[in-house]
Each structure stands twice: as C-alpha cells, then as structure tokens.
Amino acid sequence: RTKKITTNSTGVVEFYSKNGIDPAWFHVIPNAVLPNHENVSKTALDRERVAAVLGISPEKKWIFSVGRLWPQKGYRDLIWAAETLRKMRQDTCYVIIGDGPEKNRLELFRDNVRAASELYLVGERRDVSKILPHADVVWNGSLYEGQSNVILEAMSMGVPVIASDIPGNRDLVIPDQTGALFPLGDVNKLVQLTDDLLSDSQKWRRWSNNAVRFVKEHHSLEQMVQGHKMLYEQ
C-alpha cells in the first residue's frame, strides 16, 4: 500500500527487488557522517593511551573491525586472515570491537587457530570514535549489509577500509581509490590486499585522502537532510 520506501543503499534495493518488490518504489538516501568525526587528533600520545586502554602494542600495525558478533559479519574468515597476516609480517594485531551471541564461539575459534597472541576481542565500547582513527586499516567481512556506518566513519577519519565485495559495501569502497574489496570467503585475497597496503605508504595516504574526500562529497549531513526534503516535496 505504500507509495515510497526509503533506504540507505542500492544493495537493499537489489535484495528486495529480487524478492518481488518493485525497485521503482525505493528512494535511496545514503547515510551521513557527522563532521566532528573528521577532527579527531592522531597524536603519538593519544595512540599510546589507546594502546594502554586496549592492552595492545603501540608498535604494531593495527587492524580493527567494529560490529555485533553475529554470523552475518564474517568474523571467522577475518580471524583466520588476521592470523595468516601476522605470521607473514610479524608486525600486526587484530582488534574486534563489539559484543554479541557469537563471542564465545569466536574466542574458541581464535584459540583453536592459535591466534590469541595478537587477536583481541575487547567487547562493546562507548569510545569507538576516539579509538578508530588510530587504526592502520579497518576490515569489514559482512556476508550481507545495507550501508555500514563503521565503513563510513572509518573513511571520514582517513582510515583505509578493506571490505567484502557485496552490494552495500560497493556503494562506499571504490577499489584502489577509497579502499579495496575482496570476494566473500577469499581469505588469501584479503591477506594479500592488506599486506600490499601496509607495505606501501604512498598507497595508504592516497586511499586515506580519497576516502575523506568521498565522504565529504557524498555523505554529508546536509545532503542526507536534502534527500529527505526532496522526497517529501515530490
């Protein structure tokens, strides 16, 4: 009976159109990121403080993921990739921020693959906006997704993102421009992309700068408000 359905992602439109809803009913209004996310300090002292809070080494390359501990998020593949990368490079650690019903299973899986030495499940935190800017890279391994606020927030902070190649993530991550995409389940490709990024400081800066610019141009609060305003006027 509805006239229009708002959503934040073309991936959502694709999903529901395959399940019988006319895509013409949908009106896509992308999520926005608040401006203060762009002004978080990245001083060495702050990094030391973050390292102390999380119990990780400030000398390591930090890979972060943020989200509910749920099968949809693909954390088992990410844990396996993190341990593979650590053995290759000897200079990385992987931090998962979030809580959920999969926590015990993920901890058991982490221990079974002997990844506990540099893999941290730190639970839910209220200070993610202060922690996330210090990541060297953010991983998203979702099996399906609408539009990830974590990816948007990381990009707005200049943190390169490597994410699963699914419709929702494709709206945000432009390969070799604002980040990289890996095929679902392809742990080796994720490891390769991350190793290449962490070994190439020029590529890291290019992705970082492009990501900040992309969010400013396409995901401002003003644009989101105007998107709703235009819909109501129509």
GROMACS .gro file of N, CA and C in nm, residues 39-190:
model
  456
   39ASN      N    1   3.773   1.549   1.279
   39ASN     CA    2   3.867   1.635   1.352
   39ASN      C    3   3.930   1.566   1.473
   40VAL      N    4   3.933   1.432   1.471
   40VAL     CA    5   3.989   1.359   1.584
   40VAL      C    6   4.141   1.361   1.575
   41SER      N    7   4.206   1.396   1.685
   41SER     CA    8   4.353   1.404   1.687
   41SER      C    9   4.415   1.266   1.673
   42LYS      N   10   4.533   1.261   1.609
   42LYS     CA   11   4.605   1.135   1.592
   42LYS      C   12   4.746   1.147   1.650
   43THR      N   13   4.764   1.218   1.758
   43THR     CA   14   4.897   1.237   1.814
   43THR      C   15   4.952   1.107   1.869
   44ALA      N   16   5.087   1.099   1.878
   44ALA     CA   17   5.153   0.980   1.929
   44ALA      C   18   5.109   0.951   2.073
   45LEU      N   19   5.091   1.056   2.151
   45LEU     CA   20   5.049   1.037   2.290
   45LEU      C   21   4.913   0.971   2.295
   46ASP      N   22   4.820   1.014   2.211
   46ASP     CA   23   4.688   0.953   2.208
   46ASP      C   24   4.697   0.806   2.168
   47ARG      N   25   4.782   0.773   2.074
   47ARG     CA   26   4.798   0.634   2.032
   47ARG      C   27   4.849   0.549   2.148
   48GLU      N   28   4.941   0.604   2.225
   48GLU     CA   29   4.992   0.533   2.342
   48GLU      C   30   4.879   0.507   2.442
   49ARG      N   31   4.793   0.607   2.459
   49ARG     CA   32   4.682   0.592   2.554
   49ARG      C   33   4.584   0.486   2.506
   50VAL      N   34   4.554   0.487   2.377
   50VAL     CA   35   4.465   0.386   2.320
   50VAL      C   36   4.524   0.247   2.337
   51ALA      N   37   4.654   0.234   2.312
   51ALA     CA   38   4.721   0.105   2.328
   51ALA      C   39   4.709   0.054   2.471
   52ALA      N   40   4.725   0.145   2.566
   52ALA     CA   41   4.713   0.106   2.707
   52ALA      C   42   4.571   0.063   2.742
   53VAL      N   43   4.474   0.135   2.689
   53VAL     CA   44   4.333   0.102   2.719
   53VAL      C   45   4.295  -0.035   2.663
   54LEU      N   46   4.341  -0.065   2.542
   54LEU     CA   47   4.305  -0.191   2.477
   54LEU      C   48   4.399  -0.305   2.510
   55GLY      N   49   4.514  -0.273   2.569
   55GLY     CA   50   4.611  -0.377   2.602
   55GLY      C   51   4.686  -0.431   2.482
   56ILE      N   52   4.715  -0.344   2.384
   56ILE     CA   53   4.785  -0.386   2.263
   56ILE      C   54   4.913  -0.304   2.248
   57SER      N   55   5.001  -0.352   2.163
   57SER     CA   56   5.130  -0.285   2.144
   57SER      C   57   5.115  -0.165   2.050
   58PRO      N   58   5.166  -0.048   2.090
   58PRO     CA   59   5.161   0.068   2.000
   58PRO      C   60   5.254   0.055   1.881
   59GLU      N   61   5.346  -0.040   1.886
   59GLU     CA   62   5.442  -0.058   1.777
   59GLU      C   63   5.386  -0.141   1.662
   60LYS      N   64   5.275  -0.210   1.684
   60LYS     CA   65   5.218  -0.297   1.582
   60LYS      C   66   5.137  -0.216   1.480
   61LYS      N   67   5.110  -0.278   1.366
   61LYS     CA   68   5.011  -0.227   1.273
   61LYS      C   69   4.874  -0.273   1.324
   62TRP      N   70   4.782  -0.179   1.339
   62TRP     CA   71   4.652  -0.210   1.399
   62TRP      C   72   4.547  -0.231   1.292
   63ILE      N   73   4.483  -0.348   1.295
   63ILE     CA   74   4.368  -0.378   1.209
   63ILE      C   75   4.246  -0.387   1.301
   64PHE      N   76   4.144  -0.309   1.271
   64PHE     CA   77   4.024  -0.305   1.354
   64PHE      C   78   3.902  -0.352   1.275
   65SER      N   79   3.809  -0.415   1.346
   65SER     CA   80   3.673  -0.436   1.298
   65SER      C   81   3.578  -0.395   1.410
   66VAL      N   82   3.464  -0.341   1.373
   66VAL     CA   83   3.365  -0.297   1.472
   66VAL      C   84   3.229  -0.350   1.430
   67GLY      N   85   3.158  -0.413   1.523
   67GLY     CA   86   3.023  -0.459   1.490
   67GLY      C   87   2.978  -0.571   1.581
   68ARG      N   88   2.851  -0.602   1.570
   68ARG     CA   89   2.791  -0.707   1.652
   68ARG      C   90   2.854  -0.841   1.618
   69LEU      N   91   2.879  -0.922   1.719
   69LEU     CA   92   2.939  -1.054   1.699
   69LEU      C   93   2.828  -1.150   1.657
   70TRP      N   94   2.811  -1.162   1.526
   70TRP     CA   95   2.699  -1.232   1.466
   70TRP      C   96   2.746  -1.297   1.338
   71PRO      N   97   2.696  -1.415   1.299
   71PRO     CA   98   2.747  -1.483   1.179
   71PRO      C   99   2.750  -1.396   1.053
   72GLN      N  100   2.652  -1.304   1.040
   72GLN     CA  101   2.646  -1.216   0.923
   72GLN      C  102   2.775  -1.140   0.899
   73LYS      N  103   2.849  -1.111   1.007
   73LYS     CA  104   2.965  -1.024   0.996
   73LYS      C  105   3.091  -1.093   0.945
   74GLY      N  106   3.088  -1.226   0.932
   74GLY     CA  107   3.201  -1.297   0.871
   74GLY      C  108   3.329  -1.295   0.952
   75TYR      N  109   3.318  -1.293   1.085
   75TYR     CA  110   3.438  -1.278   1.168
   75TYR      C  111   3.531  -1.399   1.163
   76ARG      N  112   3.479  -1.518   1.140
   76ARG     CA  113   3.568  -1.635   1.135
   76ARG      C  114   3.672  -1.620   1.024
   77ASP      N  115   3.627  -1.576   0.908
   77ASP     CA  116   3.723  -1.553   0.798
   77ASP      C  117   3.822  -1.444   0.835
   78LEU      N  118   3.775  -1.338   0.902
   78LEU     CA  119   3.863  -1.228   0.938
   78LEU      C  120   3.968  -1.273   1.040
   79ILE      N  121   3.927  -1.356   1.135
   79ILE     CA  122   4.022  -1.408   1.235
   79ILE      C  123   4.129  -1.493   1.167
   80TRP      N  124   4.086  -1.578   1.076
   80TRP     CA  125   4.182  -1.662   1.003
   80TRP      C  126   4.277  -1.575   0.922
   81ALA      N  127   4.224  -1.473   0.857
   81ALA     CA  128   4.309  -1.383   0.779
   81ALA      C  129   4.408  -1.309   0.867
   82ALA      N  130   4.361  -1.264   0.984
   82ALA     CA  131   4.448  -1.190   1.075
   82ALA      C  132   4.565  -1.274   1.121
   83GLU      N  133   4.540  -1.402   1.152
   83GLU     CA  134   4.649  -1.488   1.198
   83GLU      C  135   4.745  -1.519   1.083
   84THR      N  136   4.693  -1.538   0.963
   84THR     CA  137   4.779  -1.561   0.847
   84THR      C  138   4.869  -1.440   0.822
   85LEU      N  139   4.810  -1.322   0.828
   85LEU     CA  140   4.886  -1.199   0.806
   85LEU      C  141   4.991  -1.178   0.914
   86ARG      N  142   4.956  -1.207   1.038
   86ARG     CA  143   5.052  -1.190   1.148
   86ARG      C  144   5.173  -1.280   1.128
   87LYS      N  145   5.151  -1.403   1.084
   87LYS     CA  146   5.262  -1.495   1.064
   87LYS      C  147   5.349  -1.450   0.946
   88MET      N  148   5.286  -1.387   0.847
   88MET     CA  149   5.362  -1.337   0.732
   88MET      C  150   5.450  -1.218   0.769
   89ARG      N  151   5.393  -1.124   0.843
   89ARG     CA  152   5.458  -0.995   0.864
   89ARG      C  153   5.524  -0.981   1.001
   90GLN      N  154   5.467  -1.044   1.100
   90GLN     CA  155   5.519  -1.034   1.237
   90GLN      C  156   5.504  -0.894   1.298
   91ASP      N  157   5.417  -0.810   1.239
   91ASP     CA  158   5.407  -0.674   1.294
   91ASP      C  159   5.262  -0.626   1.303
   92THR      N  160   5.165  -0.718   1.300
   92THR     CA  161   5.024  -0.678   1.300
   92THR      C  162   4.951  -0.735   1.421
   93CYS      N  163   4.844  -0.667   1.459
   93CYS     CA  164   4.750  -0.724   1.555
   93CYS      C  165   4.609  -0.688   1.509
   94TYR      N  166   4.512  -0.769   1.551
   94TYR     CA  167   4.374  -0.754   1.506
   94TYR      C  168   4.285  -0.733   1.627
   95VAL      N  169   4.204  -0.626   1.623
   95VAL     CA  170   4.117  -0.590   1.734
   95VAL      C  171   3.972  -0.590   1.685
   96ILE      N  172   3.887  -0.666   1.753
   96ILE     CA  173   3.744  -0.669   1.722
   96ILE      C  174   3.670  -0.599   1.835
   97ILE      N  175   3.599  -0.491   1.801
   97ILE     CA  176   3.521  -0.416   1.898
   97ILE      C  177   3.375  -0.450   1.878
   98GLY      N  178   3.311  -0.499   1.982
   98GLY     CA  179   3.171  -0.535   1.973
   98GLY      C  180   3.139  -0.654   2.060
   99ASP      N  181   3.011  -0.679   2.077
   99ASP     CA  182   2.964  -0.791   2.158
   99ASP      C  183   2.848  -0.857   2.087
  100GLY      N  184   2.812  -0.978   2.131
  100GLY     CA  185   2.701  -1.046   2.068
  100GLY      C  186   2.703  -1.194   2.097
  101PRO      N  187   2.605  -1.267   2.043
  101PRO     CA  188   2.589  -1.409   2.077
  101PRO      C  189   2.700  -1.500   2.025
  102GLU      N  190   2.784  -1.453   1.933
  102GLU     CA  191   2.893  -1.536   1.880
  102GLU      C  192   3.023  -1.520   1.957
  103LYS      N  193   3.024  -1.442   2.063
  103LYS     CA  194   3.150  -1.411   2.131
  103LYS      C  195   3.224  -1.537   2.176
  104ASN      N  196   3.155  -1.626   2.245
  104ASN     CA  197   3.221  -1.747   2.297
  104ASN      C  198   3.273  -1.834   2.184
  105ARG      N  199   3.196  -1.848   2.077
  105ARG     CA  200   3.240  -1.930   1.964
  105ARG      C  201   3.361  -1.868   1.895
  106LEU      N  202   3.361  -1.737   1.883
  106LEU     CA  203   3.475  -1.670   1.818
  106LEU      C  204   3.601  -1.681   1.905
  107GLU      N  205   3.586  -1.669   2.034
  107GLU     CA  206   3.700  -1.686   2.124
  107GLU      C  207   3.755  -1.828   2.113
  108LEU      N  208   3.667  -1.927   2.106
  108LEU     CA  209   3.711  -2.066   2.091
  108LEU      C  210   3.782  -2.085   1.957
  109PHE      N  211   3.726  -2.029   1.851
  109PHE     CA  212   3.789  -2.040   1.719
  109PHE      C  213   3.926  -1.973   1.719
  110ARG      N  214   3.933  -1.854   1.780
  110ARG     CA  215   4.061  -1.783   1.791
  110ARG      C  216   4.166  -1.871   1.860
  111ASP      N  217   4.126  -1.935   1.968
  111ASP     CA  218   4.221  -2.019   2.042
  111ASP      C  219   4.258  -2.144   1.964
  112ASN      N  220   4.162  -2.200   1.891
  112ASN     CA  221   4.189  -2.323   1.814
  112ASN      C  222   4.288  -2.298   1.701
  113VAL      N  223   4.286  -2.179   1.644
  113VAL     CA  224   4.382  -2.148   1.537
  113VAL      C  225   4.507  -2.079   1.593
  114ARG      N  226   4.518  -2.079   1.725
  114ARG     CA  227   4.636  -2.026   1.796
  114ARG      C  228   4.663  -1.880   1.760
  115ALA      N  229   4.555  -1.802   1.756
  115ALA     CA  230   4.566  -1.661   1.718
  115ALA      C  231   4.557  -1.567   1.837
  116ALA      N  232   4.554  -1.621   1.957
  116ALA     CA  233   4.527  -1.538   2.075
  116ALA      C  234   4.637  -1.436   2.104
  117SER      N  235   4.758  -1.461   2.058
  117SER     CA  236   4.869  -1.374   2.096
  117SER      C  237   4.854  -1.231   2.046
  118GLU      N  238   4.791  -1.214   1.928
  118GLU     CA  239   4.776  -1.079   1.873
  118GLU      C  240   4.635  -1.057   1.817
  119LEU      N  241   4.535  -1.119   1.881
  119LEU     CA  242   4.397  -1.101   1.839
  119LEU      C  243   4.312  -1.074   1.962
  120TYR      N  244   4.247  -0.960   1.962
  120TYR     CA  245   4.180  -0.911   2.083
  120TYR      C  246   4.031  -0.888   2.056
  121LEU      N  247   3.946  -0.954   2.135
  121LEU     CA  248   3.804  -0.924   2.135
  121LEU      C  249   3.778  -0.839   2.258
  122VAL      N  250   3.761  -0.709   2.238
  122VAL     CA  251   3.760  -0.616   2.351
  122VAL      C  252   3.619  -0.578   2.397
  123GLY      N  253   3.517  -0.637   2.336
  123GLY     CA  254   3.381  -0.610   2.379
  123GLY      C  255   3.327  -0.478   2.327
  124GLU      N  256   3.206  -0.446   2.374
  124GLU     CA  257   3.143  -0.320   2.334
  124GLU      C  258   3.210  -0.203   2.403
  125ARG      N  259   3.230  -0.095   2.328
  125ARG     CA  260   3.293   0.024   2.385
  125ARG      C  261   3.216   0.149   2.344
  126ARG      N  262   3.219   0.249   2.430
  126ARG     CA  263   3.149   0.376   2.404
  126ARG      C  264   3.242   0.481   2.344
  127ASP      N  265   3.370   0.446   2.329
  127ASP     CA  266   3.469   0.545   2.283
  127ASP      C  267   3.527   0.508   2.147
  128VAL      N  268   3.447   0.442   2.063
  128VAL     CA  269   3.497   0.397   1.933
  128VAL      C  270   3.546   0.514   1.848
  129SER      N  271   3.477   0.629   1.857
  129SER     CA  272   3.516   0.744   1.775
  129SER      C  273   3.655   0.796   1.812
  130LYS      N  274   3.700   0.767   1.935
  130LYS     CA  275   3.834   0.809   1.977
  130LYS      C  276   3.939   0.703   1.944
  131ILE      N  277   3.895   0.579   1.929
  131ILE     CA  278   3.986   0.468   1.903
  131ILE      C  279   4.008   0.446   1.754
  132LEU      N  280   3.900   0.451   1.678
  132LEU     CA  281   3.905   0.413   1.537
  132LEU      C  282   4.004   0.492   1.452
  133PRO      N  283   4.025   0.622   1.476
  133PRO     CA  284   4.120   0.696   1.390
  133PRO      C  285   4.262   0.645   1.397
  134HIS      N  286   4.295   0.567   1.499
  134HIS     CA  287   4.431   0.519   1.515
  134HIS      C  288   4.456   0.386   1.444
  135ALA      N  289   4.351   0.329   1.384
  135ALA     CA  290   4.368   0.205   1.308
  135ALA      C  291   4.452   0.230   1.183
  136ASP      N  292   4.531   0.132   1.145
  136ASP     CA  293   4.604   0.138   1.018
  136ASP      C  294   4.515   0.092   0.903
  137VAL      N  295   4.419   0.007   0.933
  137VAL     CA  296   4.322  -0.038   0.834
  137VAL      C  297   4.201  -0.093   0.908
  138VAL      N  298   4.084  -0.077   0.849
  138VAL     CA  299   3.961  -0.135   0.903
  138VAL      C  300   3.912  -0.244   0.808
  139TRP      N  301   3.876  -0.358   0.867
  139TRP     CA  302   3.821  -0.470   0.791
  139TRP      C  303   3.670  -0.479   0.812
  140ASN      N  304   3.599  -0.510   0.704
  140ASN     CA  305   3.457  -0.545   0.711
  140ASN      C  306   3.437  -0.670   0.628
  141GLY      N  307   3.391  -0.777   0.692
  141GLY     CA  308   3.375  -0.904   0.621
  141GLY      C  309   3.231  -0.949   0.609
  142SER      N  310   3.137  -0.855   0.614
  142SER     CA  311   2.994  -0.889   0.617
  142SER      C  312   2.953  -0.975   0.497
  143LEU      N  313   2.867  -1.073   0.524
  143LEU     CA  314   2.811  -1.157   0.419
  143LEU      C  315   2.701  -1.083   0.344
  144TYR      N  316   2.632  -0.994   0.412
  144TYR     CA  317   2.534  -0.904   0.351
  144TYR      C  318   2.526  -0.780   0.439
  145GLU      N  319   2.491  -0.667   0.379
  145GLU     CA  320   2.495  -0.540   0.452
  145GLU      C  321   2.410  -0.438   0.376
  146GLY      N  322   2.348  -0.347   0.450
  146GLY     CA  323   2.282  -0.234   0.386
  146GLY      C  324   2.387  -0.130   0.354
  147GLN      N  325   2.411  -0.040   0.448
  147GLN     CA  326   2.522   0.055   0.435
  147GLN      C  327   2.589   0.066   0.570
  148SER      N  328   2.714   0.031   0.575
  148SER     CA  329   2.787   0.021   0.701
  148SER      C  330   2.828   0.158   0.753
  149ASN      N  331   2.776   0.194   0.870
  149ASN     CA  332   2.818   0.319   0.934
  149ASN      C  333   2.965   0.312   0.975
  150VAL      N  334   3.012   0.194   1.012
  150VAL     CA  335   3.153   0.180   1.053
  150VAL      C  336   3.245   0.212   0.936
  151ILE      N  337   3.212   0.162   0.817
  151ILE     CA  338   3.293   0.193   0.699
  151ILE      C  339   3.293   0.343   0.674
  152LEU      N  340   3.176   0.404   0.680
  152LEU     CA  341   3.166   0.549   0.658
  152LEU      C  342   3.249   0.626   0.760
  153GLU      N  343   3.237   0.588   0.887
  153GLU     CA  344   3.310   0.659   0.992
  153GLU      C  345   3.461   0.643   0.975
  154ALA      N  346   3.504   0.522   0.943
  154ALA     CA  347   3.647   0.499   0.922
  154ALA      C  348   3.698   0.584   0.806
  155MET      N  349   3.624   0.584   0.696
  155MET     CA  350   3.665   0.662   0.580
  155MET      C  351   3.669   0.811   0.612
  156SER      N  352   3.572   0.860   0.689
  156SER     CA  353   3.571   1.002   0.723
  156SER      C  354   3.692   1.040   0.808
  157MET      N  355   3.749   0.943   0.879
  157MET     CA  356   3.865   0.966   0.963
  157MET      C  357   3.996   0.941   0.887
  158GLY      N  358   3.987   0.903   0.761
  158GLY     CA  359   4.107   0.879   0.682
  158GLY      C  360   4.168   0.743   0.704
  159VAL      N  361   4.089   0.648   0.752
  159VAL     CA  362   4.139   0.512   0.772
  159VAL      C  363   4.099   0.426   0.651
  160PRO      N  364   4.195   0.369   0.579
  160PRO     CA  365   4.160   0.284   0.464
  160PRO      C  366   4.077   0.163   0.507
  161VAL      N  367   3.984   0.123   0.422
  161VAL     CA  368   3.893   0.012   0.450
  161VAL      C  369   3.911  -0.096   0.345
  162ILE      N  370   3.919  -0.220   0.391
  162ILE     CA  371   3.915  -0.337   0.303
  162ILE      C  372   3.793  -0.418   0.344
  163ALA      N  373   3.700  -0.436   0.250
  163ALA     CA  374   3.569  -0.492   0.283
  163ALA      C  375   3.529  -0.600   0.183
  164SER      N  376   3.433  -0.682   0.226
  164SER     CA  377   3.380  -0.787   0.139
  164SER      C  378   3.308  -0.724   0.020
  165ASP      N  379   3.318  -0.793  -0.092
  165ASP     CA  380   3.261  -0.743  -0.217
  165ASP      C  381   3.113  -0.778  -0.224
  166ILE      N  382   3.031  -0.698  -0.156
  166ILE     CA  383   2.886  -0.716  -0.155
  166ILE      C  384   2.821  -0.583  -0.192
  167PRO      N  385   2.694  -0.583  -0.235
  167PRO     CA  386   2.632  -0.460  -0.285
  167PRO      C  387   2.643  -0.341  -0.191
  168GLY      N  388   2.612  -0.357  -0.063
  168GLY     CA  389   2.616  -0.243   0.028
  168GLY      C  390   2.754  -0.181   0.039
  169ASN      N  391   2.858  -0.265   0.040
  169ASN     CA  392   2.994  -0.213   0.052
  169ASN      C  393   3.043  -0.147  -0.076
  170ARG      N  394   2.991  -0.193  -0.190
  170ARG     CA  395   3.034  -0.135  -0.318
  170ARG      C  396   2.992   0.011  -0.333
  171ASP      N  397   2.888   0.051  -0.261
  171ASP     CA  398   2.846   0.191  -0.266
  171ASP      C  399   2.950   0.284  -0.206
  172LEU      N  400   3.034   0.232  -0.116
  172LEU     CA  401   3.127   0.315  -0.041
  172LEU      C  402   3.273   0.293  -0.082
  173VAL      N  403   3.310   0.168  -0.102
  173VAL     CA  404   3.450   0.135  -0.126
  173VAL      C  405   3.474   0.120  -0.276
  174ILE      N  406   3.550   0.214  -0.330
  174ILE     CA  407   3.586   0.210  -0.472
  174ILE      C  408   3.726   0.150  -0.481
  175PRO      N  409   3.740   0.032  -0.543
  175PRO     CA  410   3.868  -0.038  -0.543
  175PRO      C  411   3.984   0.048  -0.592
  176ASP      N  412   4.090   0.046  -0.510
  176ASP     CA  413   4.215   0.118  -0.536
  176ASP      C  414   4.197   0.269  -0.542
  177GLN      N  415   4.083   0.318  -0.492
  177GLN     CA  416   4.065   0.462  -0.479
  177GLN      C  417   4.033   0.500  -0.335
  178THR      N  418   3.923   0.447  -0.282
  178THR     CA  419   3.889   0.475  -0.142
  178THR      C  420   3.912   0.354  -0.053
  179GLY      N  421   3.960   0.243  -0.110
  179GLY     CA  422   3.984   0.122  -0.032
  179GLY      C  423   3.996   0.003  -0.125
  180ALA      N  424   3.956  -0.115  -0.075
  180ALA     CA  425   3.964  -0.236  -0.156
  180ALA      C  426   3.851  -0.330  -0.118
  181LEU      N  427   3.813  -0.416  -0.213
  181LEU     CA  428   3.710  -0.518  -0.191
  181LEU      C  429   3.770  -0.656  -0.216
  182PHE      N  430   3.728  -0.754  -0.136
  182PHE     CA  431   3.773  -0.892  -0.157
  182PHE      C  432   3.651  -0.983  -0.171
  183PRO      N  433   3.660  -1.087  -0.254
  183PRO     CA  434   3.547  -1.179  -0.271
  183PRO      C  435   3.513  -1.248  -0.139
  184LEU      N  436   3.384  -1.270  -0.116
  184LEU     CA  437   3.340  -1.337   0.006
  184LEU      C  438   3.414  -1.469   0.025
  185GLY      N  439   3.470  -1.488   0.144
  185GLY     CA  440   3.537  -1.613   0.176
  185GLY      C  441   3.680  -1.624   0.127
  186ASP      N  442   3.727  -1.527   0.049
  186ASP     CA  443   3.862  -1.535  -0.008
  186ASP      C  444   3.963  -1.474   0.090
  187VAL      N  445   4.001  -1.554   0.188
  187VAL     CA  446   4.092  -1.508   0.293
  187VAL      C  447   4.227  -1.469   0.233
  188ASN      N  448   4.275  -1.546   0.137
  188ASN     CA  449   4.405  -1.517   0.077
  188ASN      C  450   4.407  -1.380   0.011
  189LYS      N  451   4.297  -1.345  -0.057
  189LYS     CA  452   4.291  -1.214  -0.122
  189LYS      C  453   4.289  -1.102  -0.018
  190LEU      N  454   4.216  -1.121   0.091
  190LEU     CA  455   4.215  -1.022   0.198
  190LEU      C  456   4.354  -1.002   0.255
   0.00000   0.00000   0.00000
